Short mmCIF file of C-alpha atoms in Angstrom, two decimals:
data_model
loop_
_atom_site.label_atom_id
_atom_site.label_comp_id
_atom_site.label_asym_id
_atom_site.label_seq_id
_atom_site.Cartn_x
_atom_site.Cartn_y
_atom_site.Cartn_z
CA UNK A 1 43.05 39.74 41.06
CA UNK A 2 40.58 42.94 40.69
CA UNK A 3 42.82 43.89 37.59
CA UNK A 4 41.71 40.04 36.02
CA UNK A 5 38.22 40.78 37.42
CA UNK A 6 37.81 44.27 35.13
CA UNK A 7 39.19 43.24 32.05
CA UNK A 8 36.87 39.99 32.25
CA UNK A 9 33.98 42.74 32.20
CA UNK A 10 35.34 45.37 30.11
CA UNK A 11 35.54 42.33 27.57
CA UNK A 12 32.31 40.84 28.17
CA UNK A 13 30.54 44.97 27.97
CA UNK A 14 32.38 44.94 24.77
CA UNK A 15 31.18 41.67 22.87
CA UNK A 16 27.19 42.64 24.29
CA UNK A 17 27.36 45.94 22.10
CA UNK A 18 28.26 46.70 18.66
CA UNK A 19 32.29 46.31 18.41
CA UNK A 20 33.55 49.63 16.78
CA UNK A 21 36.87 49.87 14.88
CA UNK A 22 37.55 45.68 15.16
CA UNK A 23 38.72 43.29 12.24
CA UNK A 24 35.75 41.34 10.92
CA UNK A 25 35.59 38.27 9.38
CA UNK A 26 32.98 39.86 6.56
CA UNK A 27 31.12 42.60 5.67
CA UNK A 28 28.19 43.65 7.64
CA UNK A 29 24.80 43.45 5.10
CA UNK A 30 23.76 46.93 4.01
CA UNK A 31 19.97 45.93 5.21
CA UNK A 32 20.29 43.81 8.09
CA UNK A 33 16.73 42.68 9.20
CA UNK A 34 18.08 42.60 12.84
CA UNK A 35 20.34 45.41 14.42
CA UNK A 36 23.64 43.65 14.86
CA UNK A 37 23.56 44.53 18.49
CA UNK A 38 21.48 41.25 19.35
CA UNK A 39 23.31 39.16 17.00
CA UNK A 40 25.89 36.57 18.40
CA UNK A 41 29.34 37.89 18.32
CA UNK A 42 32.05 35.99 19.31
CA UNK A 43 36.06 36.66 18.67
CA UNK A 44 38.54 33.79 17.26
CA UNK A 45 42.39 34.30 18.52
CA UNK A 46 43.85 35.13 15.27
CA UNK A 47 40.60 35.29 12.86
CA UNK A 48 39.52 38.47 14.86
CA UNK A 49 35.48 39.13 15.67
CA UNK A 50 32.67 37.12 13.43
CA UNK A 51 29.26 37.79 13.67
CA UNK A 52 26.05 35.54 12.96
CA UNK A 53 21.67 36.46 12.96
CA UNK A 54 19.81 34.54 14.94
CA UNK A 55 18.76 31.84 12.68
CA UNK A 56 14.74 32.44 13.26
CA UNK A 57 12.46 34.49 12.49
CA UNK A 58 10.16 36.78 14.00
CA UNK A 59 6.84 35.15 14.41
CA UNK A 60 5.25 38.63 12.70
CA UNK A 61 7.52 37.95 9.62
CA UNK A 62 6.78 34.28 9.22
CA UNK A 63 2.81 35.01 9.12
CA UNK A 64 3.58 37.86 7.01
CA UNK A 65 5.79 35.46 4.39
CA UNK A 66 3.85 32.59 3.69
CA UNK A 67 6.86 31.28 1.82
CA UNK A 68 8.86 31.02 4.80
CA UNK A 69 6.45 28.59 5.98
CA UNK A 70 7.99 24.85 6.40
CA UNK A 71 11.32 26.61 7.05
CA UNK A 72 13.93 26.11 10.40
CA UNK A 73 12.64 29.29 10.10
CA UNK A 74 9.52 29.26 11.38
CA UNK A 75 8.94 25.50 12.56
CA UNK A 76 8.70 26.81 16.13
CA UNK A 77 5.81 29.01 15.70
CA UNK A 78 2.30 28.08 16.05
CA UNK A 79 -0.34 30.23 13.51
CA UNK A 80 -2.06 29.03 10.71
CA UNK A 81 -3.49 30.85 7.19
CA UNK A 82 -6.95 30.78 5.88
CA UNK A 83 -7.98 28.12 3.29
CA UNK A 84 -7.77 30.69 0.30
CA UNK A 85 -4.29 31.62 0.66
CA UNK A 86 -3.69 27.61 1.27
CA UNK A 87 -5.57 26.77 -2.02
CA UNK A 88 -4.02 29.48 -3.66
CA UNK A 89 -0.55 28.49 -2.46
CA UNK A 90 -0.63 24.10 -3.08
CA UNK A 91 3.05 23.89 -1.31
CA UNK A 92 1.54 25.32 1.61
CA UNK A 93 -1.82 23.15 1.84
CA UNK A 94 0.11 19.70 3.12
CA UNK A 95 2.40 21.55 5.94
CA UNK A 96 1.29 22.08 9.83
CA UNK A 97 0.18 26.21 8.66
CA UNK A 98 -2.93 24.76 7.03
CA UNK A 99 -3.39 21.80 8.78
CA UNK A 100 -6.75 22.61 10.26
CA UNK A 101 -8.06 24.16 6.38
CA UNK A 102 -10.91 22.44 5.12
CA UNK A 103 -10.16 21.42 1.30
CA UNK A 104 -12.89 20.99 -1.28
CA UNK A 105 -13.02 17.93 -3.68
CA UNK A 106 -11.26 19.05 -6.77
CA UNK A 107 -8.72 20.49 -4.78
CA UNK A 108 -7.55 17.49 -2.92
CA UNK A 109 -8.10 15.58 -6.10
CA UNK A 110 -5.80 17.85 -8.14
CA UNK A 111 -3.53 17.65 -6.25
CA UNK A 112 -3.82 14.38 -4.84
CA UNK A 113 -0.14 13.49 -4.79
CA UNK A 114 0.51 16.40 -2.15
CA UNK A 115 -2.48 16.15 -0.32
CA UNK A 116 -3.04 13.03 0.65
CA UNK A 117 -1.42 13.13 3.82
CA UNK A 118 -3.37 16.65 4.12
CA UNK A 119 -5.95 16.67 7.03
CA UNK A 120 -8.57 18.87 5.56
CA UNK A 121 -8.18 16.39 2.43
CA UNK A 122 -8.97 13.08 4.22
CA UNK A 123 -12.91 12.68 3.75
CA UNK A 124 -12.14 12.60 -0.11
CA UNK A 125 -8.80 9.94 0.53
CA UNK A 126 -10.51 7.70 -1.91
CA UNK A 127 -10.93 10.03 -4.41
CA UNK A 128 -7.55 10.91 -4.20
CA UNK A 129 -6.02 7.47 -4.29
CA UNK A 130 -7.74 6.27 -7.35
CA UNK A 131 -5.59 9.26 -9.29
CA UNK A 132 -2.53 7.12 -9.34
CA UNK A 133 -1.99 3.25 -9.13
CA UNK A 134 1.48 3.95 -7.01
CA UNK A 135 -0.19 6.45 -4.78
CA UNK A 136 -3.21 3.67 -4.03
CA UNK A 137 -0.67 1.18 -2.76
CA UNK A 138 1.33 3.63 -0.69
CA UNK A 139 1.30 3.85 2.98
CA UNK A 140 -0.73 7.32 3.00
CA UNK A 141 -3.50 5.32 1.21
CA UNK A 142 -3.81 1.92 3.51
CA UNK A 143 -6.91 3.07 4.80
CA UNK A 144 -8.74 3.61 1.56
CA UNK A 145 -12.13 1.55 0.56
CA UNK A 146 -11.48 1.36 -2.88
CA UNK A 147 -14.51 0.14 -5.50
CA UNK A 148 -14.56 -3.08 -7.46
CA UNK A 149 -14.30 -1.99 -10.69
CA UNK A 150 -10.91 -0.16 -9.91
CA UNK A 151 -9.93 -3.71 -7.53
CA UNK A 152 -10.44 -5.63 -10.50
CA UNK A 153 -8.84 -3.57 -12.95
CA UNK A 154 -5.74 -3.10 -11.03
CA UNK A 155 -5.49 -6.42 -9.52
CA UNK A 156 -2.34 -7.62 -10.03
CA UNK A 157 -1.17 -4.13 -8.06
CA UNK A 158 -3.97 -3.99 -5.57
CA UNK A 159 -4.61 -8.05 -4.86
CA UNK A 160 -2.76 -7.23 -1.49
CA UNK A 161 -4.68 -3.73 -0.67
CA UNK A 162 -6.65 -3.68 2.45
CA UNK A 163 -8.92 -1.58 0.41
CA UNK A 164 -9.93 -4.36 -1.86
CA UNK A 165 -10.46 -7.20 0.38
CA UNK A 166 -13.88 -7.25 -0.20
CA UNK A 167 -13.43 -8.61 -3.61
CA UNK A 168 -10.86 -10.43 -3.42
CA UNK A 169 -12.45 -13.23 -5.12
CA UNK A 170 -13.22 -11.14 -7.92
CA UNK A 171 -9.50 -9.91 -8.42
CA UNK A 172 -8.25 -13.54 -8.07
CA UNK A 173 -10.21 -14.74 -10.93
CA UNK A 174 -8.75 -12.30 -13.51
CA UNK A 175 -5.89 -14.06 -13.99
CA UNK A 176 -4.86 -18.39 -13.12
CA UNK A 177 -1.32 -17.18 -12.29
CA UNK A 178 -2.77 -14.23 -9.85
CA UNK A 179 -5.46 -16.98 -8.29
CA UNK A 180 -2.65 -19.99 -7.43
CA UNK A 181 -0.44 -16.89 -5.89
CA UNK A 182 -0.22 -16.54 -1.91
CA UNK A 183 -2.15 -13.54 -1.69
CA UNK A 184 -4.59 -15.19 -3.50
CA UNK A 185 -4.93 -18.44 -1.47
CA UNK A 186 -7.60 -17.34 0.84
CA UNK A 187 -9.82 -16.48 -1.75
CA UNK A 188 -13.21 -18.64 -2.44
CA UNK A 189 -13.48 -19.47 -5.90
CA UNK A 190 -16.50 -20.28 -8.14
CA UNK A 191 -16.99 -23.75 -9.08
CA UNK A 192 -16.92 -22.95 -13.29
CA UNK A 193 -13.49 -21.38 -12.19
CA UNK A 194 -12.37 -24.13 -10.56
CA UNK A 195 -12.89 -27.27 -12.59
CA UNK A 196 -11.96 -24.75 -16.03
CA UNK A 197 -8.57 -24.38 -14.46
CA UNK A 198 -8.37 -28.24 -12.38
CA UNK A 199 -4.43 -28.65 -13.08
CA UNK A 200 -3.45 -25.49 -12.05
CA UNK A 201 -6.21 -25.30 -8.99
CA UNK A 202 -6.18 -28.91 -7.24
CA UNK A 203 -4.31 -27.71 -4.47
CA UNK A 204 -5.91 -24.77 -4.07
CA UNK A 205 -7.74 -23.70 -1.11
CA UNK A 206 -10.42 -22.22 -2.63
CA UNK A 207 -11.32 -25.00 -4.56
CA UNK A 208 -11.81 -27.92 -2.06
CA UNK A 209 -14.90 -27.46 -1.95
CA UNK A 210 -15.18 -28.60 -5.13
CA UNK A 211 -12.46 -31.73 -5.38
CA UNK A 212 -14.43 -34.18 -6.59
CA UNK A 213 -15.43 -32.35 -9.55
CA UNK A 214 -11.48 -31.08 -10.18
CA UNK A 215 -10.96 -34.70 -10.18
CA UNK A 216 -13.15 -35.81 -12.61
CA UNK A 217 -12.39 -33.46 -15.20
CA UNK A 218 -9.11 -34.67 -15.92
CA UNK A 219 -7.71 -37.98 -16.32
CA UNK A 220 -4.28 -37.14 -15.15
CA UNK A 221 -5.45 -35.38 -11.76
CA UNK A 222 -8.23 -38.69 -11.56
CA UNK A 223 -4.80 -40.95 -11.52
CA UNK A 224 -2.62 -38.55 -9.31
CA UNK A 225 -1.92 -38.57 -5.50
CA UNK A 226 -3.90 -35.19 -5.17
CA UNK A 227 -7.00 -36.88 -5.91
CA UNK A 228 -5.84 -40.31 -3.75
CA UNK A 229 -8.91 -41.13 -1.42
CA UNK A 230 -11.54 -39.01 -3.35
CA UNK A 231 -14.47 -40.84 -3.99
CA UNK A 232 -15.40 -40.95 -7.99
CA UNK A 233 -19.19 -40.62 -8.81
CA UNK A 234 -20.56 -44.28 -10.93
CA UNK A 235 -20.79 -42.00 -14.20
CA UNK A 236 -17.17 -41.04 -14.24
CA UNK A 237 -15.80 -44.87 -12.97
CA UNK A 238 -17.77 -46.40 -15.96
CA UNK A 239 -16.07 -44.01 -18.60
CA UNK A 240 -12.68 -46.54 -18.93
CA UNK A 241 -11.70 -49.70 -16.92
CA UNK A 242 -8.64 -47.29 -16.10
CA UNK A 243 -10.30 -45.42 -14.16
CA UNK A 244 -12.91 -48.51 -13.25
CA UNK A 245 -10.10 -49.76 -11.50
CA UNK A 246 -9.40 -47.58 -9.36
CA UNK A 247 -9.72 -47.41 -5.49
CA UNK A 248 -11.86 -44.14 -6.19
CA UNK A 249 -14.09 -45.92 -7.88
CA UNK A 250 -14.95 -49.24 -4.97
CA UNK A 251 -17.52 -46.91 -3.77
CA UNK A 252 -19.22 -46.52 -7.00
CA UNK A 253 -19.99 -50.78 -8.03
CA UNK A 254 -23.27 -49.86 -5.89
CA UNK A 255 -24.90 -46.87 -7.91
CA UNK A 256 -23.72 -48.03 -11.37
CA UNK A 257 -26.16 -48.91 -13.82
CA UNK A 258 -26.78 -51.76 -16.77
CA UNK A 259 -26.72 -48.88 -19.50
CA UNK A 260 -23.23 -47.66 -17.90
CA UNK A 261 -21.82 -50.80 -17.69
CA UNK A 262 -22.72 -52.38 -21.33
CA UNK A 263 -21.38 -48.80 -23.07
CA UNK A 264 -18.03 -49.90 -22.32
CA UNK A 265 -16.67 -53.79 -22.95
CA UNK A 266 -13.69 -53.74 -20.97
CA UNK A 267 -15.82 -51.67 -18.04
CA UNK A 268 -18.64 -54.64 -18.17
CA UNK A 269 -16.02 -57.07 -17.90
CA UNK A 270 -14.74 -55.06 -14.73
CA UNK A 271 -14.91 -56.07 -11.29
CA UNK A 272 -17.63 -52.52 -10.74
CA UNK A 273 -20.38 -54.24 -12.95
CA UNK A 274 -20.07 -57.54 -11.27
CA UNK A 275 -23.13 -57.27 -9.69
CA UNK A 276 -24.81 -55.36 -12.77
CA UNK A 277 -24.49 -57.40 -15.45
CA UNK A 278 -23.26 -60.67 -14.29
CA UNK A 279 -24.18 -62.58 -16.94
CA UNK A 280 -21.22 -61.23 -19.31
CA UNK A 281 -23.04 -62.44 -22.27
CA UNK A 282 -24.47 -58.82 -22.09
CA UNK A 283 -21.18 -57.41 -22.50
CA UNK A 284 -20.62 -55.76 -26.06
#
């Protein structure tokens, strides 16, 4: 038992130092930056001993390397460099070593793909975000306030933006297939808009305001279900006995006048000008 107990340690003594005359799996480097003495040694049955650095760095040689910075190298340490060497260095600026640098504009700006994210950079996230149309609809930009003119010139890409709410209206109106889309149908549209566009916008929500008017400026929408229980003002009911006739149009026999009803024969002759002309002799 104290024979096992001796060779256990002799072995263990032997692994902690340097091994001397043993078969290694490589070459030892001709400039380790580590003496091999605190490296991890470990012998395979048949492969013989095999050797391996620590796989960090020493926080003096991270600081001292800025390109080590971002690394498994250096991820555990906690320093930081001054802005200058961050400007001077643009991989650098985004990573956790110059997170608490404070960027000016054109910096951030040129280089507004990378530093976006960057913390010193985020007082100018606008600025940045209106570089690139695919960069102001990412994620890293959902918090921008973006102005109209760029809204409105974009606004097929930026209709569903949080930073363009605001004129959402405006964007909507650029183009009748954008307005009757569903991030479009909370918008409030113009009137002029609205009755330009009446086949298209009838059903919109932003137009309901303004139904009767859709209505009226088309026949086809006057005759359709989507107009059904709209009441039609006495100038439009007298312009046919089509439309004279129909249920849109009861409402009206009280507000029509004689010139309305004798510009139209068929109209005059019409149950609406009954009680307007109804001696038909007036009739054209």
């Amino acid at each position: 038992m104290i024979t096992k107990v001796t060779y256990l340690i002799a072995t263990i003594l032997s692994v902690k130092a340097f091994p001397q005359n043993i078969q290694l799996l490589s070459q030892l480097p001709s400039d380790p930056i580590e003496q091999p003495d605190s490296w991890a040694w470990g012998r395979h049955p048949k492969e013989g001993f095999g050797y391996k650095a620590r796989n960090s760095l020493t926080l003096e040689q991270c600081i001292d390397n800025p390109e080590t910075a971002g690394t498994v190298h250096c991820d555990g340490y906690d320093y930081s460099y001054p802005v200058e060497l961050c400007i001077s260095m643009p991989r650098l600026a985004p990573l956790k070593v110059c997170a608490d640098a404070k960027f000016p504009k054109d910096f951030c700006v040129s280089n507004a793909a990378n530093m976006v994210k960057a913390k010193g950079c985020q007082k100018f996230l606008t600025d940045m975000c209106i570089m690139d149309i695919s960069l102001a609809t990412s994620q890293p930009c959902a918090d921008a306030q973006y102005p109209k003119d760029f809204c409105t010139s974009n606004a097929n890409q930026m209709v569903k933006t949080k930073g363009c709410q605001k004129f959402l209206t405006d964007m909507c109106t650029m183009d009748i297939n954008l307005a009757t889309s569903q991030p479009c149908a909370d918008a409030e549209f113009p009137k002029d808009f609205c009755v330009a566009n009446a086949v298209k916008l009838i059903k919109a929500n932003g137009c309901q305001s303004y139904l009767t008017d859709l209505c009226t400026a088309d026949v086809s929408l006057a005759v359709s279900s989507d107009c059904a229980g709209v009441e039609f003002p006495a100038s439009f009911c007298t312009t046919s006995v089509q439309i004279a006739l129909l249920d849109n149009c009861k409402g009206a026999a009280a507000d029509v006048t004689f010139f309305q009803c004798t510009s139209n024969a068929d109209v005059c002759r019409s149950k609406i000008c009954e009680a307007r002309v109804p001696n038909k002799d007036f009739c054209p």
